[in-house]
Structures are given as structure tokens and as C-alpha cells.
Amino acid sequence: MSILVTGGAGFIGSHTCVELLEAGYDIIVLDNFYNSKSESLKRVKEITNKDLKFYECDIRDRKGLDEIFAKENVEAVIHFAGLKAVGESCQKPLEYYDNNIGGTVTLCEAMRDAGCKKIVFSSSATVYGSENISPLKETMKTGGTTNPYGTTKYYIEQILTDLYASDNEWSVVLLRYFNPIGAHESGRIGENPNGIPNNLMPYISQVAVGKRECLSVFGNDYDTHDGTGVRDYIHVVDLALGHIKALEKALKETGCNVYNLGTGKGYSVLDLVKAFEEASGVKINYKIAPRRDGDIATCYSDPSKAKEELGWVAERGLDKMCEDTWRWQSQNPDGF
Ligand code: NAD
Ligand code: WQD
């Protein structure tokens, strides 16, 4: 029996593949390389000294999926594949709805018809919208998302919830990630954004390595301890380990469960800049810029449900997140 990992060549997927292989699972990766390179999977194999199967396939390709399910003995799916750029989703909403929602529906149809009814899904803290007050709990109202990307995550959660309601043989685990950063401590795999990074950590690390001149800090007049935005940064390896716990739950019992994966601690933009400077020994050039549209002051999790029900806690602190990002970025300045 194998675990199918969609989007397994990407940032979070590749780190999860390492932890799955280390935990002794047989894995099959499916990716269309829209936002990743095959080199990441080569390095997953190098880190673990274990093999994996790979299919270059799109989750919207029903025939391709059927062939994989017919050939392989897939016990459960960890579903990372999707588009994730918030700004781009406002320019290309149809592409986002088609890829993320259409792709997930096609994947679930193929799973159902193959009798594979266990899925762990990559959701996001973005489903909490902008009205809830942190710490964010799974019981809070979701929706009111402010961009098509976030709306795809909200709709997919609903689709998977409805799927379980219609057929209680399914095991659905919805994981709401907060802000994943960091890299594998080997320095061999990490985040590899195309073009100018949208997210804070890759921007900081590209400034550190000399690829970008200056970080723009989007707003210093928020109601936070230093005026800059506060987020719940989580080490990608902790996040990957959360998937192992979620998978164990999905393999063990049916149901539809949702968990926050965060640390429960909030750090500001300037806290992150300072921690990165300490970890790397490099001064980060930054300037204060206007607020970015759609940003909120503060967003962090209450991670207690994952601790109680999955036995999972994020263990790596901000220093480790910065140290590992720096190792990856400085050893691979141009990514893969
Ligand atoms: P990523 O872009 O690095 O990985 C996604 C992978 O999916 C890529 O390898 C890409 O090529 C592949 N892919 C995209 N569309 C596909 C399709 N139609 N068919 C097959 N493969 C396809 O992103 P990531 O940061 O690793 O994120 C993984 C998942 O987690 C995504 O669903 C994302 O929305 C979600 N998520 C990410 C974050 C974050 O900040 N990184 C936060 C919350 C949720
Ligand atoms: C963090 C903080 C910015 C860049 C996004 C998505 C979310 C989830 C994770 C997928 C904010 C500030 C940023 C920069 C800055 N992804 N910032 N200068 O916006 O919390 O979350 O990624 O699901 O859905 O929205 O993350 O890293 O973009 O920003 O000052 O150049 O850094 O204003 O306060 P965000 P981020």
C-alpha cells in the first residue's frame, strides 16, 4: 500500500515526502511541475537514501489519474497540488478556480471510483477571513475570504465536508497551515519561488544573499507591538510532521476533521528581520512602505486541537526557522 502525494515536488510537499519516507511509507508523487522542478525529488531521495515513484500528471487529467489508481495500490492521498499566489489569483481567478477546485473535484472522483477514500488536504489560515480575532480556533466561522486563492481553499473545505456527509466511508483531514517557512536542515531542499517573492521570508533571504536590494516592510502603523504585521511562522519540517500525524488519523478512522497547524506564537515583520540577521550574520536592508492591500494586523493560531487529537506540537523555534532558511538560501542562491 502506498501514499499518493499530489504536488509532492513543491515546497511543503517535498519536505513531507522526506518525513514520509523516513517514517517508512512507500510513496508515489504526482506533479505537473508548474511551480517546481524534478531536482527537488532527486534531493528527497538523496536526503533519505530511499526511492519513490513519480508520475508527471495534472490533477485535472482524469484519464491520467485513473491510470495511476489502476496501476498502483493507493491507500490514501495527501493533496498539496494547487496554485497559491494570492495576488496572481486576483488577476487569474478562473485559472485558480479551475486548478484548485476543478482539480480537487477530479481527484476526488478518481479516488472514489478507485475505492480510495482517505484524503489529507492543504488548507490555509486564510479561510478564517479578516473578521476573527487571533488566536484562531477551528470552531470559528470561516469564509469572508478576500481573494480568489483563499476562496478556493474555503470552497474545497466545503466540498470535502459535503463529500464525507454523503458517504461516511471517507476519511477527510483538513489542515489549516499558518505561515510555513524554513527548510530541511540538510540545506538540500527549500522554498524556490519564481520571480519576485510575494512572501516575507523568501524576500528576506533573497536580500540577505544579494539577489534583492531592499525589503519593503508593508506598514508600521498596525496595532501590534512594533507596528508591523504579526504572523504565526511555522517551520516546514514541523508542518511536514503534522501531515504524518494527520495521515495516521486518516488511516485509522473515518470522519471529517479540521486542524490548525501553527505554533500559537505571533512574530512581527521586524522580529523576523532581527531573527534572520542573528541567524545569518547578514544585515537586512529594509525600508518602511505603505500597507499591502488585504493584509491584516495579526494572525496566529490556537494549535491545541492538533495537540490533543493528533499528538502534534510544533517544536522548532524562530531561530531554527531562520538558520535553516539561510543554509538553504546561501547554498542554493538560485534555487534548484
Ligand atoms: P508549491 O507551489 O511549492 O507546491 C505546489 C505543487 O503543486 C507544485 O509542485 C506544483 O507544480 C504542483 N501543482 C500545481 N498545480 C498542479 C496540478 N494541476 N496538477 C499537478 N500538480 C500541480 O506550494 P507549497 O507552498 O508547497 O504549497 C502546497 C499546498 O499548501 C498548496 O495547496 C498551497 O495552497 C497550500 N498552502 C501553502 C501555504 C504556504 O504559505 N506555502 C500556506 C497555506 C496553504
Ligand atoms: C507576512 C507579513 C506582510 C512581504 C500568505 C497568504 C496566506 C498563506 C501564507 C497560503 C505580512 C509582510 C510581506 C514583504 C512585508 N498562503 N510583508 N514585506 O500574507 O501572512 O500569508 O502566505 O495559503 O494565504 O496570504 O504572508 O509572507 O506574504 O506576509 O512586510 O515583502 O510580512 O505585510 O505582515 P501572509 P506573507
CSV table of C-alpha atoms and ligand atoms in Angstrom, one decimal:
chain,number,residue,atom,x,y,z
A,1,MET,CA,0.0,0.0,0.0
A,2,SER,CA,1.3,3.5,-0.9
A,3,ILE,CA,0.6,7.1,-0.2
A,4,LEU,CA,-0.1,9.3,-3.2
A,5,VAL,CA,1.3,12.8,-2.7
A,6,THR,CA,-0.1,15.4,-5.2
A,7,GLY,CA,2.2,18.4,-5.6
A,8,GLY,CA,4.9,16.4,-3.9
A,9,ALA,CA,7.7,18.3,-5.8
A,10,GLY,CA,6.7,21.6,-4.2
A,11,PHE,CA,7.9,23.4,-1.1
A,12,ILE,CA,5.8,21.7,1.6
A,13,GLY,CA,5.3,18.5,-0.5
A,14,SER,CA,9.0,17.8,-0.8
A,15,HIS,CA,9.6,18.2,2.9
A,16,THR,CA,6.6,15.9,3.6
A,17,CYS,CA,8.0,13.3,1.2
A,18,VAL,CA,11.2,13.2,3.3
A,19,GLU,CA,9.3,12.7,6.5
A,20,LEU,CA,7.0,10.0,4.9
A,21,LEU,CA,10.0,8.1,3.6
A,22,GLU,CA,11.8,8.4,6.9
A,23,ALA,CA,8.7,7.1,8.7
A,24,GLY,CA,8.7,4.0,6.4
A,25,TYR,CA,5.9,4.8,4.0
A,26,ASP,CA,6.0,3.9,0.3
A,27,ILE,CA,5.2,7.0,-1.7
A,28,ILE,CA,4.0,7.9,-5.1
A,29,VAL,CA,4.4,11.6,-6.1
A,30,LEU,CA,2.3,13.2,-8.8
A,31,ASP,CA,3.2,16.7,-10.0
A,32,ASN,CA,2.9,18.7,-13.2
A,33,PHE,CA,6.0,20.8,-12.3
A,34,TYR,CA,4.0,24.0,-12.8
A,35,ASN,CA,5.7,25.5,-9.8
A,36,SER,CA,8.5,23.1,-9.1
A,37,LYS,CA,11.5,21.2,-10.5
A,38,SER,CA,12.3,17.5,-10.7
A,39,GLU,CA,15.5,18.3,-8.9
A,40,SER,CA,13.6,18.6,-5.6
A,41,LEU,CA,12.6,15.0,-5.8
A,42,LYS,CA,16.1,13.9,-6.7
A,43,ARG,CA,17.2,15.6,-3.5
A,44,VAL,CA,14.4,14.0,-1.4
A,45,LYS,CA,15.9,10.6,-2.5
A,46,GLU,CA,19.4,11.8,-1.7
A,47,ILE,CA,18.4,13.0,1.8
A,48,THR,CA,16.6,9.8,2.7
A,49,ASN,CA,18.6,7.4,0.7
A,50,LYS,CA,15.2,5.9,-0.3
A,51,ASP,CA,13.3,5.6,-3.5
A,52,LEU,CA,9.9,7.0,-4.6
A,53,LYS,CA,7.7,6.6,-7.6
A,54,PHE,CA,6.8,9.6,-9.7
A,55,TYR,CA,4.2,10.5,-12.3
A,56,GLU,CA,4.2,13.7,-14.2
A,57,CYS,CA,0.5,14.3,-14.3
A,58,ASP,CA,-2.1,17.1,-13.8
A,59,ILE,CA,-4.8,16.6,-11.1
A,60,ARG,CA,-7.3,17.8,-13.7
A,61,ASP,CA,-6.3,14.9,-16.0
A,62,ARG,CA,-8.9,12.2,-15.2
A,63,LYS,CA,-7.5,9.7,-17.5
A,64,GLY,CA,-4.0,10.1,-16.1
A,65,LEU,CA,-5.3,9.8,-12.6
A,66,ASP,CA,-7.3,6.6,-13.5
A,67,GLU,CA,-4.2,5.0,-14.9
A,68,ILE,CA,-2.3,5.7,-11.7
A,69,PHE,CA,-5.0,4.4,-9.5
A,70,ALA,CA,-5.4,1.3,-11.7
A,71,LYS,CA,-1.6,0.6,-11.6
A,72,GLU,CA,-0.8,1.5,-8.0
A,73,ASN,CA,-2.2,0.3,-4.7
A,74,VAL,CA,-3.0,3.8,-3.2
A,75,GLU,CA,-4.2,3.7,0.4
A,76,ALA,CA,-4.5,7.4,1.0
A,77,VAL,CA,-3.8,10.8,-0.7
A,78,ILE,CA,-2.0,13.8,0.7
A,79,HIS,CA,-3.2,16.6,-1.6
A,80,PHE,CA,-0.8,19.6,-1.9
A,81,ALA,CA,-1.2,20.3,-5.6
A,82,GLY,CA,-2.6,23.8,-6.3
A,83,LEU,CA,-1.8,27.3,-7.2
A,84,LYS,CA,-1.0,29.5,-4.2
A,85,ALA,CA,-0.2,33.1,-5.2
A,86,VAL,CA,-2.7,35.5,-3.6
A,87,GLY,CA,-2.0,38.5,-5.9
A,88,GLU,CA,-2.0,36.3,-9.1
A,89,SER,CA,-5.3,34.8,-8.1
A,90,CYS,CA,-6.9,38.2,-8.3
A,91,GLN,CA,-5.6,38.6,-11.9
A,92,LYS,CA,-6.4,35.0,-12.9
A,93,PRO,CA,-9.4,33.8,-10.9
A,94,LEU,CA,-10.6,31.3,-13.5
A,95,GLU,CA,-7.2,29.6,-13.5
A,96,TYR,CA,-7.3,29.4,-9.7
A,97,TYR,CA,-10.9,28.0,-9.6
A,98,ASP,CA,-10.1,25.6,-12.4
A,99,ASN,CA,-6.8,24.3,-11.0
A,100,ASN,CA,-7.6,24.2,-7.3
A,101,ILE,CA,-11.3,23.4,-7.2
A,102,GLY,CA,-11.7,21.7,-10.5
A,103,GLY,CA,-8.5,19.7,-9.8
A,104,THR,CA,-9.7,18.6,-6.4
A,105,VAL,CA,-13.1,17.5,-7.7
A,106,THR,CA,-11.5,15.5,-10.4
A,107,LEU,CA,-9.0,13.9,-8.0
A,108,CYS,CA,-11.8,13.0,-5.6
A,109,GLU,CA,-13.9,11.5,-8.4
A,110,ALA,CA,-10.9,9.3,-9.4
A,111,MET,CA,-10.3,8.4,-5.8
A,112,ARG,CA,-14.0,7.4,-5.2
A,113,ASP,CA,-14.1,5.3,-8.3
A,114,ALA,CA,-10.9,3.6,-7.3
A,115,GLY,CA,-12.2,2.9,-3.8
A,116,CYS,CA,-9.6,5.1,-2.2
A,117,LYS,CA,-11.4,7.3,0.3
A,118,LYS,CA,-8.7,8.8,2.6
A,119,ILE,CA,-7.5,12.4,1.9
A,120,VAL,CA,-5.4,14.9,3.8
A,121,PHE,CA,-5.9,18.4,2.3
A,122,SER,CA,-3.7,21.5,2.4
A,123,SER,CA,-6.0,24.2,3.6
A,124,SER,CA,-4.9,27.6,4.9
A,125,ALA,CA,-5.4,30.0,7.8
A,126,THR,CA,-6.7,32.3,5.1
A,127,VAL,CA,-10.1,30.6,5.4
A,128,TYR,CA,-10.7,32.4,8.7
A,129,GLY,CA,-11.1,35.7,6.7
A,130,SER,CA,-10.4,39.0,8.3
A,131,GLU,CA,-13.0,39.3,11.0
A,132,ASN,CA,-12.0,36.7,13.5
A,133,ILE,CA,-9.7,37.7,16.3
A,134,SER,CA,-6.5,35.7,17.0
A,135,PRO,CA,-5.8,33.2,18.4
A,136,LEU,CA,-7.8,31.5,15.7
A,137,LYS,CA,-9.7,28.3,16.6
A,138,GLU,CA,-11.1,25.6,14.3
A,139,THR,CA,-14.6,26.4,15.7
A,140,MET,CA,-14.6,30.0,14.4
A,141,LYS,CA,-16.7,30.9,11.4
A,142,THR,CA,-14.8,30.6,8.1
A,143,GLY,CA,-15.4,32.4,4.8
A,144,GLY,CA,-15.3,36.1,4.0
A,145,THR,CA,-12.1,35.4,2.2
A,146,THR,CA,-10.6,38.4,0.5
A,147,ASN,CA,-9.1,36.9,-2.7
A,148,PRO,CA,-9.8,34.0,-5.1
A,149,TYR,CA,-7.0,31.9,-3.8
A,150,GLY,CA,-8.4,32.0,-0.3
A,151,THR,CA,-11.9,31.3,-1.6
A,152,THR,CA,-10.7,28.2,-3.4
A,153,LYS,CA,-9.5,26.9,0.0
A,154,TYR,CA,-12.8,27.8,1.6
A,155,TYR,CA,-14.8,26.0,-1.1
A,156,ILE,CA,-12.6,22.9,-1.2
A,157,GLU,CA,-13.1,22.6,2.6
A,158,GLN,CA,-16.8,22.7,2.0
A,159,ILE,CA,-16.7,20.2,-0.9
A,160,LEU,CA,-14.7,17.7,1.2
A,161,THR,CA,-17.0,18.2,4.1
A,162,ASP,CA,-20.1,17.5,1.9
A,163,LEU,CA,-18.3,14.5,0.4
A,164,TYR,CA,-17.9,13.0,3.9
A,165,ALA,CA,-21.5,13.8,4.8
A,166,SER,CA,-22.7,12.0,1.7
A,167,ASP,CA,-20.5,8.9,2.3
A,168,ASN,CA,-19.2,8.2,5.8
A,169,GLU,CA,-16.6,5.8,4.4
A,170,TRP,CA,-14.4,8.7,3.7
A,171,SER,CA,-11.6,10.0,6.0
A,172,VAL,CA,-11.0,13.7,5.4
A,173,VAL,CA,-8.4,15.7,7.3
A,174,LEU,CA,-8.3,19.4,6.6
A,175,LEU,CA,-5.1,21.1,7.7
A,176,ARG,CA,-5.1,24.9,8.0
A,177,TYR,CA,-1.5,26.0,7.7
A,178,PHE,CA,-0.3,29.3,9.1
A,179,ASN,CA,2.9,30.7,7.7
A,180,PRO,CA,5.3,27.9,6.6
A,181,ILE,CA,9.0,29.0,6.4
A,182,GLY,CA,12.3,27.3,6.9
A,183,ALA,CA,13.9,24.4,5.1
A,184,HIS,CA,15.2,20.9,5.6
A,185,GLU,CA,18.3,21.2,7.9
A,186,SER,CA,20.5,19.5,5.3
A,187,GLY,CA,20.2,22.7,3.2
A,188,ARG,CA,19.3,20.5,0.1
A,189,ILE,CA,15.6,21.3,-0.2
A,190,GLY,CA,13.7,24.6,0.5
A,191,GLU,CA,11.4,27.2,-0.9
A,192,ASN,CA,12.1,28.1,-4.5
A,193,PRO,CA,9.8,30.9,-5.6
A,194,ASN,CA,9.6,32.0,-9.2
A,195,GLY,CA,10.5,35.7,-9.8
A,196,ILE,CA,10.0,38.3,-7.1
A,197,PRO,CA,8.9,36.6,-3.9
A,198,ASN,CA,5.5,37.6,-2.6
A,199,ASN,CA,6.1,36.2,0.9
A,200,LEU,CA,8.2,37.7,3.6
A,201,MET,CA,10.8,35.0,4.4
A,202,PRO,CA,11.9,34.3,0.8
A,203,TYR,CA,12.2,38.1,0.3
A,204,ILE,CA,14.3,38.5,3.3
A,205,SER,CA,16.6,35.6,2.4
A,206,GLN,CA,17.0,36.9,-1.2
A,207,VAL,CA,18.0,40.3,0.2
A,208,ALA,CA,20.5,38.5,2.5
A,209,VAL,CA,22.1,36.6,-0.4
A,210,GLY,CA,22.3,39.8,-2.5
A,211,LYS,CA,19.6,38.9,-5.1
A,212,ARG,CA,17.3,41.8,-4.0
A,213,GLU,CA,18.3,45.2,-2.8
A,214,CYS,CA,15.9,46.1,-0.1
A,215,LEU,CA,12.9,44.6,1.8
A,216,SER,CA,9.8,46.8,1.8
A,217,VAL,CA,8.1,46.4,5.2
A,218,PHE,CA,4.4,46.8,4.4
A,219,GLY,CA,3.1,49.2,7.1
A,220,ASN,CA,4.5,50.1,10.5
A,221,ASP,CA,1.2,51.6,11.9
A,222,TYR,CA,-0.7,48.4,12.7
A,223,ASP,CA,-1.9,47.8,16.2
A,224,THR,CA,0.9,45.4,17.1
A,225,HIS,CA,3.9,45.6,19.5
A,226,ASP,CA,6.1,47.4,16.9
A,227,GLY,CA,3.5,48.5,14.3
A,228,THR,CA,4.4,45.8,11.8
A,229,GLY,CA,2.2,42.8,10.9
A,230,VAL,CA,2.2,39.8,13.2
A,231,ARG,CA,2.0,36.2,11.9
A,232,ASP,CA,2.4,32.6,13.1
A,233,TYR,CA,5.5,31.4,11.3
A,234,ILE,CA,5.9,27.6,11.4
A,235,HIS,CA,8.9,25.5,10.4
A,236,VAL,CA,8.1,23.5,7.3
A,237,VAL,CA,9.6,20.3,8.9
A,238,ASP,CA,7.2,20.7,11.8
A,239,LEU,CA,4.4,21.2,9.3
A,240,ALA,CA,5.5,18.0,7.4
A,241,LEU,CA,5.5,16.1,10.6
A,242,GLY,CA,1.9,17.3,11.2
A,243,HIS,CA,1.0,15.6,8.0
A,244,ILE,CA,2.3,12.3,9.2
A,245,LYS,CA,0.1,12.6,12.3
A,246,ALA,CA,-2.9,13.6,10.2
A,247,LEU,CA,-2.3,10.7,7.8
A,248,GLU,CA,-2.2,8.2,10.8
A,249,LYS,CA,-5.6,9.5,11.8
A,250,ALA,CA,-7.0,9.2,8.3
A,251,LEU,CA,-5.6,5.6,8.0
A,252,LYS,CA,-7.1,4.7,11.4
A,253,GLU,CA,-10.6,6.0,11.2
A,254,THR,CA,-13.3,7.6,9.0
A,255,GLY,CA,-14.5,11.1,9.7
A,256,CYS,CA,-14.0,14.7,8.6
A,257,ASN,CA,-11.7,16.6,10.9
A,258,VAL,CA,-10.0,20.0,10.7
A,259,TYR,CA,-6.8,21.1,12.4
A,260,ASN,CA,-4.8,24.3,12.7
A,261,LEU,CA,-1.1,23.7,12.1
A,262,GLY,CA,0.7,26.6,13.7
A,263,THR,CA,2.9,27.4,16.7
A,264,GLY,CA,0.4,29.6,18.5
A,265,LYS,CA,3.0,32.4,18.7
A,266,GLY,CA,2.9,35.6,16.7
A,267,TYR,CA,6.0,37.4,15.5
A,268,SER,CA,6.2,40.8,13.6
A,269,VAL,CA,7.9,41.5,10.4
A,270,LEU,CA,10.7,43.3,12.3
A,271,ASP,CA,11.0,40.4,14.8
A,272,LEU,CA,11.6,38.1,11.8
A,273,VAL,CA,14.1,40.5,10.2
A,274,LYS,CA,16.1,40.6,13.5
A,275,ALA,CA,16.0,36.9,14.0
A,276,PHE,CA,17.2,36.4,10.4
A,277,GLU,CA,20.1,38.9,10.9
A,278,GLU,CA,21.1,37.0,14.0
A,279,ALA,CA,21.0,33.6,12.4
A,280,SER,CA,22.8,34.6,9.2
A,281,GLY,CA,25.1,37.3,10.5
A,282,VAL,CA,24.0,39.5,7.5
A,283,LYS,CA,22.4,42.9,7.9
A,284,ILE,CA,19.0,43.1,6.1
A,285,ASN,CA,18.4,46.3,4.3
A,286,TYR,CA,14.8,47.4,4.7
A,287,LYS,CA,12.5,50.4,4.3
A,288,ILE,CA,9.0,51.1,5.6
A,289,ALA,CA,6.5,51.1,2.7
A,290,PRO,CA,2.7,51.5,2.6
A,291,ARG,CA,0.4,48.8,3.9
A,292,ARG,CA,-0.3,46.0,1.3
A,293,ASP,CA,-3.9,45.6,0.3
A,294,GLY,CA,-5.8,42.8,2.0
A,295,ASP,CA,-3.3,42.4,4.9
A,296,ILE,CA,-4.4,42.2,8.5
A,297,ALA,CA,-2.5,43.3,11.6
A,298,THR,CA,-2.4,40.0,13.4
A,299,CYS,CA,-2.9,36.3,12.6
A,300,TYR,CA,-1.9,33.4,14.8
A,301,SER,CA,-3.3,30.0,15.7
A,302,ASP,CA,-4.6,28.2,18.7
A,303,PRO,CA,-2.9,24.9,17.9
A,304,SER,CA,-4.3,23.0,20.9
A,305,LYS,CA,-6.7,20.8,19.0
A,306,ALA,CA,-3.9,19.2,16.9
A,307,LYS,CA,-2.0,18.6,20.2
A,308,GLU,CA,-5.0,17.0,21.9
A,309,GLU,CA,-6.2,14.9,19.0
A,310,LEU,CA,-3.2,14.2,16.8
A,311,GLY,CA,-0.5,14.5,19.5
A,312,TRP,CA,1.3,17.0,17.3
A,313,VAL,CA,3.1,20.2,18.5
A,314,ALA,CA,5.5,22.4,16.5
A,315,GLU,CA,8.9,22.2,18.1
A,316,ARG,CA,11.2,24.3,16.1
A,317,GLY,CA,11.5,28.0,17.1
A,318,LEU,CA,12.1,31.1,15.0
A,319,ASP,CA,15.9,30.9,15.3
A,320,LYS,CA,15.9,27.4,13.8
A,321,MET,CA,13.5,28.6,11.0
A,322,CYS,CA,15.9,31.4,10.1
A,323,GLU,CA,19.0,29.2,10.4
A,324,ASP,CA,17.7,26.5,8.1
A,325,THR,CA,16.3,29.1,5.6
A,326,TRP,CA,19.7,30.7,5.5
A,327,ARG,CA,21.5,27.4,5.0
A,328,TRP,CA,19.2,26.6,2.0
A,329,GLN,CA,19.4,30.1,0.5
A,330,SER,CA,23.1,30.6,0.9
A,331,GLN,CA,24.0,27.1,-0.5
A,332,ASN,CA,21.4,27.4,-3.4
A,333,PRO,CA,21.2,31.1,-4.2
A,334,ASP,CA,19.4,30.4,-7.5
A,335,GLY,CA,17.2,27.6,-6.1
A,336,PHE,CA,17.1,24.2,-7.8
B,1,NAD,P1,4.2,24.8,-4.2
B,1,NAD,O1,3.8,25.7,-5.3
B,1,NAD,O2,5.7,24.8,-3.8
B,1,NAD,O3,3.7,23.3,-4.4
B,1,NAD,C1,2.6,23.0,-5.1
B,1,NAD,C2,2.9,21.9,-6.1
B,1,NAD,O4,1.7,21.5,-6.8
B,1,NAD,C3,3.9,22.4,-7.1
B,1,NAD,O5,5.0,21.4,-7.2
B,1,NAD,C4,3.1,22.5,-8.4
B,1,NAD,O6,3.9,22.2,-9.5
B,1,NAD,C5,2.1,21.4,-8.2
B,1,NAD,N1,0.8,21.6,-8.9
B,1,NAD,C6,0.1,22.8,-9.0
B,1,NAD,N2,-1.0,22.6,-9.8
B,1,NAD,C7,-1.0,21.3,-10.2
B,1,NAD,C8,-1.8,20.5,-10.9
B,1,NAD,N3,-2.9,21.0,-11.5
B,1,NAD,N4,-1.5,19.2,-11.1
B,1,NAD,C9,-0.4,18.6,-10.6
B,1,NAD,N5,0.5,19.4,-9.8
B,1,NAD,C10,0.2,20.7,-9.6
B,1,NAD,O7,3.4,25.3,-2.9
B,1,NAD,P2,3.5,24.9,-1.4
B,1,NAD,O8,3.9,26.1,-0.6
B,1,NAD,O9,4.3,23.7,-1.2
B,1,NAD,O10,2.0,24.6,-1.0
B,1,NAD,C11,1.4,23.4,-1.0
B,1,NAD,C12,-0.1,23.5,-0.7
B,1,NAD,O11,-0.2,24.1,0.5
B,1,NAD,C13,-0.8,24.3,-1.7
B,1,NAD,O12,-2.1,23.7,-1.9
B,1,NAD,C14,-1.0,25.6,-1.0
B,1,NAD,O13,-2.1,26.4,-1.4
B,1,NAD,C15,-1.1,25.2,0.4
B,1,NAD,N6,-0.7,26.2,1.4
B,1,NAD,C16,0.5,26.8,1.3
B,1,NAD,C17,0.9,27.8,2.2
B,1,NAD,C18,2.2,28.5,2.0
B,1,NAD,O14,2.4,29.6,2.6
B,1,NAD,N7,3.2,27.9,1.4
B,1,NAD,C19,0.1,28.2,3.2
B,1,NAD,C20,-1.2,27.5,3.3
B,1,NAD,C21,-1.5,26.5,2.4
B,2,WQD,C1,3.7,38.1,6.1
B,2,WQD,C2,3.9,39.5,6.7
B,2,WQD,C3,3.2,41.3,5.2
B,2,WQD,C4,6.3,40.6,2.2
B,2,WQD,C5,0.3,34.5,2.8
B,2,WQD,C6,-1.1,34.1,2.3
B,2,WQD,C7,-1.7,33.0,3.1
B,2,WQD,C8,-0.7,31.9,3.2
B,2,WQD,C9,0.6,32.3,3.7
B,2,WQD,C10,-1.3,30.3,1.6
B,2,WQD,C11,2.7,40.4,6.4
B,2,WQD,C12,4.7,41.4,5.5
B,2,WQD,C13,5.5,40.5,3.3
B,2,WQD,C14,7.1,41.7,2.1
B,2,WQD,C15,6.3,42.6,4.1
B,2,WQD,N1,-0.5,31.2,2.0
B,2,WQD,N2,5.5,41.5,4.3
B,2,WQD,N3,7.1,42.7,3.0
B,2,WQD,O1,0.3,37.5,3.8
B,2,WQD,O2,0.5,36.4,6.1
B,2,WQD,O3,0.1,35.0,4.1
B,2,WQD,O4,1.1,33.3,2.8
B,2,WQD,O5,-2.3,29.8,2.0
B,2,WQD,O6,-2.9,32.7,2.5
B,2,WQD,O7,-1.9,35.3,2.3
B,2,WQD,O8,2.3,36.0,4.4
B,2,WQD,O9,4.7,36.2,4.0
B,2,WQD,O10,3.1,37.4,2.4
B,2,WQD,O11,3.4,38.2,4.8
B,2,WQD,O12,6.3,43.5,5.0
B,2,WQD,O13,7.8,41.9,1.1
B,2,WQD,O14,5.0,40.1,6.1
B,2,WQD,O15,2.6,42.5,5.2
B,2,WQD,O16,2.5,41.3,7.6
B,2,WQD,P1,0.7,36.3,4.6
B,2,WQD,P2,3.4,36.9,3.8
